[in-house]
Structures are given as C-alpha cells and as structure tokens.
PDB file of C-alpha atoms in Angstrom:
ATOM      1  CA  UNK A  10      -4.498 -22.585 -30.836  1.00 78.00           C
ATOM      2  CA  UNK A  11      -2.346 -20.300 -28.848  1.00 82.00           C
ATOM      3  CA  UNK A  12      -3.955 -18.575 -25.732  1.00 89.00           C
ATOM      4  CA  UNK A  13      -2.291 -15.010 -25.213  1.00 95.00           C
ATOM      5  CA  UNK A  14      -3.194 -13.779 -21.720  1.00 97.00           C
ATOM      6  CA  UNK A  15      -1.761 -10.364 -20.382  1.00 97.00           C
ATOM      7  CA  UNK A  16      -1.802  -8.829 -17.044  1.00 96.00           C
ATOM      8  CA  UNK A  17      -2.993  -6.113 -15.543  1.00 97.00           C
ATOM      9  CA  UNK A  18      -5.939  -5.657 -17.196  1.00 97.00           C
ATOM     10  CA  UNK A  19      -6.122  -1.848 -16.077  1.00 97.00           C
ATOM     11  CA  UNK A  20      -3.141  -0.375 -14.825  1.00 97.00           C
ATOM     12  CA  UNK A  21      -3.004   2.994 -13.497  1.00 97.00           C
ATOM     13  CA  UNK A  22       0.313   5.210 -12.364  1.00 97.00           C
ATOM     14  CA  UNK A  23       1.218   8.490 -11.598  1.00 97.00           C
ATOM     15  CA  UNK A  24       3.539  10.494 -13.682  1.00 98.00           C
ATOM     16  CA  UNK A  25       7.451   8.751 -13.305  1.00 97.00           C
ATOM     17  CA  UNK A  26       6.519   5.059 -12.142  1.00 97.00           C
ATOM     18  CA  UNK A  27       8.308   2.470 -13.702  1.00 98.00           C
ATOM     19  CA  UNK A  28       6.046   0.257 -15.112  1.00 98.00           C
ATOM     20  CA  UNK A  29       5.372  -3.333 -16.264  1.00 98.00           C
ATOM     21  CA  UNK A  30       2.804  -4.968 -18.121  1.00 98.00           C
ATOM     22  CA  UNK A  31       3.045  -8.614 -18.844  1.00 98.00           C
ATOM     23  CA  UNK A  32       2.345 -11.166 -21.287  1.00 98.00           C
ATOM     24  CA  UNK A  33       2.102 -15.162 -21.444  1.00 97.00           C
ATOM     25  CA  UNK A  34       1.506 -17.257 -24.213  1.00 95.00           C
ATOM     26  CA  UNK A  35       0.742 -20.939 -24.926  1.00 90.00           C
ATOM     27  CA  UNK A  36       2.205 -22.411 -27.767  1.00 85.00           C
ATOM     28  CA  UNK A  37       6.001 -21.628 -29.289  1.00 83.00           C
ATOM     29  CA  UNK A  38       5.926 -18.535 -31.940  1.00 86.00           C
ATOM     30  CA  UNK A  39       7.968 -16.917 -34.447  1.00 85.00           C
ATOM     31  CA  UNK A  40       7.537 -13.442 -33.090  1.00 90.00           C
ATOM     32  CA  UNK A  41       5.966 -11.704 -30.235  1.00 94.00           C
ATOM     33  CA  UNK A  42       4.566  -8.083 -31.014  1.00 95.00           C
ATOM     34  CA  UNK A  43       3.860  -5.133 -28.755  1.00 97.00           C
ATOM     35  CA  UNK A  44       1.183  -2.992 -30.052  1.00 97.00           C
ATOM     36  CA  UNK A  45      -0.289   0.401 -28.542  1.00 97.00           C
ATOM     37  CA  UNK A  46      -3.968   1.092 -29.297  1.00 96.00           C
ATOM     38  CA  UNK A  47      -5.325   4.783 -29.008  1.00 90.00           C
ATOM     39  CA  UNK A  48      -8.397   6.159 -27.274  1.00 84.00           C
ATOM     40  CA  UNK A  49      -9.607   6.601 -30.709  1.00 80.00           C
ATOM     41  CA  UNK A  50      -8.725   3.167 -32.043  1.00 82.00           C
ATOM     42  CA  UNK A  51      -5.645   3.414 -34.416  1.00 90.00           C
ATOM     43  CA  UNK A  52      -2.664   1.044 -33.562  1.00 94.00           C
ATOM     44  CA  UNK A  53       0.816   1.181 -33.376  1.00 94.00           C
ATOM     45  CA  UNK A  54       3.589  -1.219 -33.681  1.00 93.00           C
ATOM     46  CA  UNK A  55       5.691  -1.037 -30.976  1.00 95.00           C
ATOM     47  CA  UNK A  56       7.848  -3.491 -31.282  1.00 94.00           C
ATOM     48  CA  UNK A  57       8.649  -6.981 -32.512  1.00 92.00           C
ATOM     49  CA  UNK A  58      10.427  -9.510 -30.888  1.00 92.00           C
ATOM     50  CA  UNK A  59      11.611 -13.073 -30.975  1.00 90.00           C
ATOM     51  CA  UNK A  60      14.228 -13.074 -28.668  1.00 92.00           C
ATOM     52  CA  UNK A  61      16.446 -11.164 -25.776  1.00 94.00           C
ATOM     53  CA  UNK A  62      15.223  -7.348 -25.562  1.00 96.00           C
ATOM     54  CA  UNK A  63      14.560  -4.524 -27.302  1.00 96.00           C
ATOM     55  CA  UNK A  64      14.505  -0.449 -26.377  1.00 97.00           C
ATOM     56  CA  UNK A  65      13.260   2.352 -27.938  1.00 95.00           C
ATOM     57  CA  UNK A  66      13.189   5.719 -26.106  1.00 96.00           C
ATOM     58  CA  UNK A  67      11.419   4.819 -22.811  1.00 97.00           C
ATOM     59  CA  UNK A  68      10.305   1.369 -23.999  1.00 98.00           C
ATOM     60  CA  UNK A  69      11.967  -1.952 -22.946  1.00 98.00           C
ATOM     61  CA  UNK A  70      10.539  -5.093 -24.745  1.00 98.00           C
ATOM     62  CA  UNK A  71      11.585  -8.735 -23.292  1.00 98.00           C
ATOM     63  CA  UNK A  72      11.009 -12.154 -23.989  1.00 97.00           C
ATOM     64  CA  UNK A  73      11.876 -15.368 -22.528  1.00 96.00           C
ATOM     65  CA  UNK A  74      10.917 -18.004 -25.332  1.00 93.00           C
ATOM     66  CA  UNK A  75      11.555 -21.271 -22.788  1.00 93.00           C
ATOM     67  CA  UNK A  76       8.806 -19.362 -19.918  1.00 95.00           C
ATOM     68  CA  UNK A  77       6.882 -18.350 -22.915  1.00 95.00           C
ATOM     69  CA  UNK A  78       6.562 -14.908 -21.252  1.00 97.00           C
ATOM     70  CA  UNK A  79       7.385 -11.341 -22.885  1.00 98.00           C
ATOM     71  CA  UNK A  80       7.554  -7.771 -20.698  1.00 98.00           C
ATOM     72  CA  UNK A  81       6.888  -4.498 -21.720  1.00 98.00           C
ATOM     73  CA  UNK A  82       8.655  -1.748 -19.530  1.00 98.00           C
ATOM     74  CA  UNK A  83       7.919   1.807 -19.409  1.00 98.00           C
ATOM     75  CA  UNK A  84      10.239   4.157 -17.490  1.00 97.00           C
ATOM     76  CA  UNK A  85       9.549   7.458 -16.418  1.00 96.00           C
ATOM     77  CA  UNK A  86       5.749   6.857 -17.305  1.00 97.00           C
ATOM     78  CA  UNK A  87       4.418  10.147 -18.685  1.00 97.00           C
ATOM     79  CA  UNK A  88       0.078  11.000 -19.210  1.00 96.00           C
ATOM     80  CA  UNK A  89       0.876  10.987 -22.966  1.00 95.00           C
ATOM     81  CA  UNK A  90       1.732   6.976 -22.689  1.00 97.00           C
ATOM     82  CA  UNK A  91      -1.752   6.672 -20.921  1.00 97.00           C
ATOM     83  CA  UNK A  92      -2.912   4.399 -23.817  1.00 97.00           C
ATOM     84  CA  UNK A  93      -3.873   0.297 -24.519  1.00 97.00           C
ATOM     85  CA  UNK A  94      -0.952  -1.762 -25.029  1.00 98.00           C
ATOM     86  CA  UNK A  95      -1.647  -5.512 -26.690  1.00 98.00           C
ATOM     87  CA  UNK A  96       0.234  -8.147 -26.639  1.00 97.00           C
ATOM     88  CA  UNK A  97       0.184 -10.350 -30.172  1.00 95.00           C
ATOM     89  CA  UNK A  98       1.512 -13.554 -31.417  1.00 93.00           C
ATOM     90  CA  UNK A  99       2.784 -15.200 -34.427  1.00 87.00           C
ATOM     91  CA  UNK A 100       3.061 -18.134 -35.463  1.00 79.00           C
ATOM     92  CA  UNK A 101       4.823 -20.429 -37.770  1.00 70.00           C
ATOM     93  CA  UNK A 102       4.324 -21.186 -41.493  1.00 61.00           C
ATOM     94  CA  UNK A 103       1.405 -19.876 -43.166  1.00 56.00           C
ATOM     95  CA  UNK A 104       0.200 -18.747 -40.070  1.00 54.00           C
ATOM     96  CA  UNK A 105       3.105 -16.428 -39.463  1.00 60.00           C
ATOM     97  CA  UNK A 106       1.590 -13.015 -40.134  1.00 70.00           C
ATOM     98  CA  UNK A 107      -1.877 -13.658 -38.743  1.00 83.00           C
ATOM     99  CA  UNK A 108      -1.724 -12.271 -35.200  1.00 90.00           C
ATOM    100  CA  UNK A 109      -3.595 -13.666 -32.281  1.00 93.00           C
ATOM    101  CA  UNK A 110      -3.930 -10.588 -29.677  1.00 95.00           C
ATOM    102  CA  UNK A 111      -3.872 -10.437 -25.834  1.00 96.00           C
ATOM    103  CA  UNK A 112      -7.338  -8.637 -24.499  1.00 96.00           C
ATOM    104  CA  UNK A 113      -4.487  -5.410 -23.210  1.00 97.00           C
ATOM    105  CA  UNK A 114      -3.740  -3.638 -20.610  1.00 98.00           C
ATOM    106  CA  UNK A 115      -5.492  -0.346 -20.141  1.00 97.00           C
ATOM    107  CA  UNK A 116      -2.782   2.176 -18.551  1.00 98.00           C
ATOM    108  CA  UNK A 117      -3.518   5.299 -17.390  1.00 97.00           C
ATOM    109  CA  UNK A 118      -0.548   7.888 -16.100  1.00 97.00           C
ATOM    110  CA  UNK A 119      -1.525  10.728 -13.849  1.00 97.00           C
ATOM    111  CA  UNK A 120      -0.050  13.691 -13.423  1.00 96.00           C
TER     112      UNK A 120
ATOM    113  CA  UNK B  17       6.317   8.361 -43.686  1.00 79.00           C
ATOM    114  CA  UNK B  18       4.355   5.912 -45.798  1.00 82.00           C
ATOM    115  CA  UNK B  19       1.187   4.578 -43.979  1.00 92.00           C
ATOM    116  CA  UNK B  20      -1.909   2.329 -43.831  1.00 96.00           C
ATOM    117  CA  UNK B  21      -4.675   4.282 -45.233  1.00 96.00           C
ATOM    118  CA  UNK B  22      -8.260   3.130 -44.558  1.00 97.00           C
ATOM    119  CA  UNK B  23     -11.822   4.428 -46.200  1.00 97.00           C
ATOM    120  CA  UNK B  24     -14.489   5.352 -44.919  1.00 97.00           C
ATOM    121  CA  UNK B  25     -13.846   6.112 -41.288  1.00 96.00           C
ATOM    122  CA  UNK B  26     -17.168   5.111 -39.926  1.00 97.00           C
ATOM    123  CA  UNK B  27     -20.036   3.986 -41.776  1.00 97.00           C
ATOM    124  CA  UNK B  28     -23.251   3.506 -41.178  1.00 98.00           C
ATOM    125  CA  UNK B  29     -25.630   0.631 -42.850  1.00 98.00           C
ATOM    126  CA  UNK B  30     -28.655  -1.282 -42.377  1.00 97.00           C
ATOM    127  CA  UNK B  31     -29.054  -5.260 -41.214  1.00 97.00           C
ATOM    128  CA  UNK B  32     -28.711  -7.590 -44.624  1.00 97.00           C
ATOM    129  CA  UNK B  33     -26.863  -4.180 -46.724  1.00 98.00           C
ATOM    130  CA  UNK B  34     -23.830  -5.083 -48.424  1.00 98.00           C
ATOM    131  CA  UNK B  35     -20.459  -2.944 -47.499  1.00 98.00           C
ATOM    132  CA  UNK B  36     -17.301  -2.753 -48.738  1.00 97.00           C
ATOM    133  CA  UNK B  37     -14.673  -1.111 -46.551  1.00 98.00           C
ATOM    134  CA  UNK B  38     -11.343   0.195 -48.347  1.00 97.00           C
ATOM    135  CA  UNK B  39      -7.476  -0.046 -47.793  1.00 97.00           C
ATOM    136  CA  UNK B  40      -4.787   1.152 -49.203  1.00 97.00           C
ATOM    137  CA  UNK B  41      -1.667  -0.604 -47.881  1.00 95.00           C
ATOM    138  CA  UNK B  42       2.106   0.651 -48.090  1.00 93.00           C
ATOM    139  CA  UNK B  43       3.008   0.583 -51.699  1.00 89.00           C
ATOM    140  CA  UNK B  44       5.990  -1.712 -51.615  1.00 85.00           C
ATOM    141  CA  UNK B  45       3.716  -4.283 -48.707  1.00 90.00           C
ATOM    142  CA  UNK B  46       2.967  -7.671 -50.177  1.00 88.00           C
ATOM    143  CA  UNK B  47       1.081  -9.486 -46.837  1.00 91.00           C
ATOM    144  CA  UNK B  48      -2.085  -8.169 -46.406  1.00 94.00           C
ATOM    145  CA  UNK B  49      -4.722  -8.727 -43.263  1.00 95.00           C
ATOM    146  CA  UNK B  50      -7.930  -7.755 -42.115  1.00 97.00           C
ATOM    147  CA  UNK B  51      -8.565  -7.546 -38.405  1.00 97.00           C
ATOM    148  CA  UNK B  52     -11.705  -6.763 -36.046  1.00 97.00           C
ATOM    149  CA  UNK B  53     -12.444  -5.395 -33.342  1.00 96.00           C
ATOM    150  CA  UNK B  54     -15.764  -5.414 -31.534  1.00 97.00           C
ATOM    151  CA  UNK B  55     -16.684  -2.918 -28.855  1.00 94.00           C
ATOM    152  CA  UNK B  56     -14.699  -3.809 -25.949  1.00 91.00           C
ATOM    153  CA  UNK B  57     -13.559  -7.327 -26.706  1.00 94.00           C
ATOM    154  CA  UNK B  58      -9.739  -8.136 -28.375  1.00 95.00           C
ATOM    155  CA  UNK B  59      -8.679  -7.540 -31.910  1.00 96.00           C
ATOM    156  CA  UNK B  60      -9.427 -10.904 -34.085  1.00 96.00           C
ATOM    157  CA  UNK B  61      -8.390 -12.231 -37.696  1.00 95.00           C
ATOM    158  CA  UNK B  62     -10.401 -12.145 -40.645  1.00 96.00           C
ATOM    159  CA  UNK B  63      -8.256 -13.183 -43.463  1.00 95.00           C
ATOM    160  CA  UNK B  64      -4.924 -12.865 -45.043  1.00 93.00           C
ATOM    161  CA  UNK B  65      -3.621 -12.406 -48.131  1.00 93.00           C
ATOM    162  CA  UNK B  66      -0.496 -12.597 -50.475  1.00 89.00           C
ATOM    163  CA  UNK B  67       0.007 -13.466 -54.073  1.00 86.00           C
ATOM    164  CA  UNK B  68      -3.806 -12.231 -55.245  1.00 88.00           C
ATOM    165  CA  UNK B  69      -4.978 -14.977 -53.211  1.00 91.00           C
ATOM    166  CA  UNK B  70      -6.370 -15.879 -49.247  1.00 93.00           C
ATOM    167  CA  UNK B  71      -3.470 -17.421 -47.595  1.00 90.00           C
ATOM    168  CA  UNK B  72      -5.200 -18.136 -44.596  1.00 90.00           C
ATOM    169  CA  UNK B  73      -8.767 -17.281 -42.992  1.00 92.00           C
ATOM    170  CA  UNK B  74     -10.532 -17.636 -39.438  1.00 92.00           C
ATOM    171  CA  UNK B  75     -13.451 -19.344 -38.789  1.00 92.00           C
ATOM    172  CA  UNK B  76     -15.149 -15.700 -38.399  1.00 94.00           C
ATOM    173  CA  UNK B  77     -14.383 -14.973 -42.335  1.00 95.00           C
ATOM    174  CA  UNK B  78     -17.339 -16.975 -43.750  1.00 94.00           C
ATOM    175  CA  UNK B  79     -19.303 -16.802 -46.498  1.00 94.00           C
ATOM    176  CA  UNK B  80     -20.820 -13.447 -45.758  1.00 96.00           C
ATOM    177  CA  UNK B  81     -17.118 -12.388 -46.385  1.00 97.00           C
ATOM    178  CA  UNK B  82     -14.799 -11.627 -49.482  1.00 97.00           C
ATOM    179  CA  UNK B  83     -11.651  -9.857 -50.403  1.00 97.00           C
ATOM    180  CA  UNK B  84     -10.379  -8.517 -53.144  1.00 94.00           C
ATOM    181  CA  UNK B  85      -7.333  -6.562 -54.645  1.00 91.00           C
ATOM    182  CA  UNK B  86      -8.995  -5.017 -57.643  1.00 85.00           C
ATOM    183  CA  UNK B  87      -5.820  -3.351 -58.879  1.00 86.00           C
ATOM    184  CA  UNK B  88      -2.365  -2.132 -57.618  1.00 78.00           C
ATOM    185  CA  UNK B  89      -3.218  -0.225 -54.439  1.00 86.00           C
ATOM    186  CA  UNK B  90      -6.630  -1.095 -52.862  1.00 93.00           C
ATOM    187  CA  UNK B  91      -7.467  -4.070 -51.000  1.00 95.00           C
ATOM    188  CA  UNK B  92     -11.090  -4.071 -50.053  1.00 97.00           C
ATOM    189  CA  UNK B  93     -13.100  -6.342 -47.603  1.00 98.00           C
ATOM    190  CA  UNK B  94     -16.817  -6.786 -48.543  1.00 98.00           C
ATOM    191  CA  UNK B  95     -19.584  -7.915 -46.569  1.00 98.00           C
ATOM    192  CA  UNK B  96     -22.483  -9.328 -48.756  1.00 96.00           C
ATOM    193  CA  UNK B  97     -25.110  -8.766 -46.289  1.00 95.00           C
ATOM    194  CA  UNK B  98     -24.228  -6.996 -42.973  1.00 97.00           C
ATOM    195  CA  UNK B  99     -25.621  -8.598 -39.147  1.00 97.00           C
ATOM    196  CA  UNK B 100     -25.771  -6.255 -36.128  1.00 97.00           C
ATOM    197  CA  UNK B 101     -23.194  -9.118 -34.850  1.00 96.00           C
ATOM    198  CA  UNK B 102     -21.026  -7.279 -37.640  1.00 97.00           C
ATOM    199  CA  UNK B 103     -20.926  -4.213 -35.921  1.00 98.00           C
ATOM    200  CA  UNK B 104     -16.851  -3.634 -34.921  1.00 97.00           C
ATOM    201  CA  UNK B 105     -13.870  -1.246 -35.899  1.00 97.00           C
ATOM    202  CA  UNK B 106     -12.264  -3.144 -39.133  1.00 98.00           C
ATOM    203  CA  UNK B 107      -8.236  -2.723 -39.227  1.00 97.00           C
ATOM    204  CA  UNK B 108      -6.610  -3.384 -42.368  1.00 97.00           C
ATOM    205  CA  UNK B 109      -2.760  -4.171 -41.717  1.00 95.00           C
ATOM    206  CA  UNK B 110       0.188  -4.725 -44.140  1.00 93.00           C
ATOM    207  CA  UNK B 111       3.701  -6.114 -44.271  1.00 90.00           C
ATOM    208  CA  UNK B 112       6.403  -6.481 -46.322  1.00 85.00           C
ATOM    209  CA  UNK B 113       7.872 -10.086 -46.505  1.00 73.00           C
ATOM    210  CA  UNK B 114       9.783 -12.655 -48.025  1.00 65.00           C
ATOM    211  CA  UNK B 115       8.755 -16.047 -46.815  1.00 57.00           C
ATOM    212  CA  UNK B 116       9.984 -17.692 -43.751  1.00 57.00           C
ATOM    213  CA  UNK B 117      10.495 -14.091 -42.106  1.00 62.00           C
ATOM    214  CA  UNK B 118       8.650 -12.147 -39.840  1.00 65.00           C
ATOM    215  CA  UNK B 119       8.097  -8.079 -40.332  1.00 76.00           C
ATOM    216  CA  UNK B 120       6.232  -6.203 -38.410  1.00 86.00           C
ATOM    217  CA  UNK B 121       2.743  -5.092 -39.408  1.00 90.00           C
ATOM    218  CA  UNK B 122       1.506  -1.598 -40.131  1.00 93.00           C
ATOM    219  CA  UNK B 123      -2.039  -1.056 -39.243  1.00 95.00           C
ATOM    220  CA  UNK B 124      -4.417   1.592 -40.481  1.00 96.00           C
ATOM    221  CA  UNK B 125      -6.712   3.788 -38.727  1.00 95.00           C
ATOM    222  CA  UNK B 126      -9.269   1.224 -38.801  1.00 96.00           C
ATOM    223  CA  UNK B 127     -13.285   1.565 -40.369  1.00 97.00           C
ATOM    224  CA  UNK B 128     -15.950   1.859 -37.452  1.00 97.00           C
ATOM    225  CA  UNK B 129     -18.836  -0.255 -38.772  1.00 98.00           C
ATOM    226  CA  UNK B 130     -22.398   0.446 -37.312  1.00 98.00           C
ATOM    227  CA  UNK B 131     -25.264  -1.555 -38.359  1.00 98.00           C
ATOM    228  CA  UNK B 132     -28.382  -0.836 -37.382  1.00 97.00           C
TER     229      UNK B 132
END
C-alpha cells in the first residue's frame, strides 16, 4: 500500500514568500494530484500530474517519478491562498481513481 | 461550470439510525467515489464505482455500507446503522474516464455527518 507523506505539516508565510510544500510517496503511480481543501471543507483539484511540471497562475506543480517526490510552488503567496493543500496518489489498474491522500500542509499567508 | 453537488450539508442522527447521504455527480462523469474525512485526520476511500457496479472498496466500506445509483443522476451512500466512529465530512467525487487513463476528480462540497 502506498505511504504518501508531505511536509510541512503547518506552514506559515507572510504575504510574497515563495513557497514550497512537499510530497513523497512509496510505491510507483499513475498520477500524482494536488488538491486544496477550504476552512470549510470543500476541495479543489489543483492539479494532476504524472510527469515534468505544470503551472497555473501562481501555481507550479513538479514531479520526479524515479525520487518518487512531487513539489507544489506558490509564488507571490497572497492571505487568500492561506488554505490546506493535499497531496494524493493513484494508482494503477482498478485502483487508478481511488486516491490515497497525504495528511496536508496547513499554510497560512499573513499580511 | 458543471459541479459536484452533495445533499444534505450536515446532518444530524442518532447511534444505530440509518442515513443516506446524496450526490449528484457531473452529468457526463462515469467514475464515481466516496471519500471521508474524520475530524482532523486525512481524507480516506470508501468505495468506487463505474458500470452500476463497486469497482473497488476499502477495508473501511463494510457491511454497514452500500451504494447505489438509483437512476441517471444520484449516487447515494447509505449507512444501515450509524456508530459515533461514523461521525466525518463524506465527499462524493466524480470523473470522467475511459479505461487505462487518468482524469482528474471533481469533488463536492462534502456531507458533515454527526452522530450522537
């Protein structure tokens, strides 16, 4: 069973950092997905990944399928990012769409 | 844009009550999943589900458990009779597919279950 383990746990930044959160993984996968989870619970697909990088406005998504390691970058970190981002695996087969989810990374930006 | 719908947003039941908590995926979706959360630990699978039939299921999804697409739209997770252990926010997710390719997966707002 694949172990998905991110780091920080809690992250906080003031307004403009650049900032990384990280995420490792056990066992090979068919995708790698970046989710963003709101104070009030709803999630978001961020992005989905199974190789090289990925932007999207602010948002940098890499992986590195040999380290088994993936990076989410935000630049110029704003409050309204201040959010949980998870980490989530796929695997292969019939198992492809059932995600097995990092514990996140709590970031809060300050002004 | 289309989205995950979910029903009811938070609901309230007593120990050994059956619930059934409702989702209405993206029209055109044909994967399926239900997801939990409980308070303060990581999001975990329940069950999948493609073709009117479980594709796959954790070992949390037990008998307690069943789900059901009782016509075009809904997709419904029922709990015969709820534990206090069942107490978690409940994400139903969709995707559209063909086999052998990955899509991402569109979550819904998620059902806050209490039980008391």
């Amino acid at each position: 069973k694949n172990e998905v383990e991110q780091s920080p746990q809690n992250l906080t930044a003031q307004e403009g950092e650049f900032i990384t959160i990280n995420c490792s993984y056990s066992v090979g996968i068919s995708a790698l997905h970046w989710l963003q989870q709101h104070p009030g619970g709803g999630i978001v697909s961020l992005f989905m990944l199974s190789s090289g990088k990925k932007k999207h406005g602010r948002l940098i998504a890499t992986i590195n399928i040999q380290e088994k390691h993936s990076s989410l970058h935000i630049t110029a970190s704003h409050p309204r990012d201040s959010a949980v981002y998870i980490c989530a695996v796929s695997g292969y087969g019939g198992s492809q769409g059932n995600l097995i989810f990092g514990k996140g990374t709590k970031l809060s930006v300050k002004p | 844009e289309p989205e995950v719908t979910q029903t009811p947003s938070h609901q309230v039941t007593q120990m050994g009550q059956e619930v059934i908590l409702r989702c209405v995926p993206i029209s055109n979706h044909l994967y399926f999943y239900w997801y939990r959360q409980i308070l303060g630990q990581k999001v975990e699978f329940l069950v999948s589900f493609y073709n009117n039939e479980i594709s796959e299921k954790s070992e949390i999804f037990d008998d307690q458990f069943s789900v059901e697409r009782p016509d075009g739209s809904n997709f419904t997770l029922k709990i015969r009779s709820t534990k206090l252990e069942d107490s978690a926010m409940y994400f139903c997710a969709s995707r559209r597919g063909l086999a052998g390719r990955n899509y991402e997966q569109y979550f819904g707002p998620g059902t806050r279950l209490t039980v008391t």
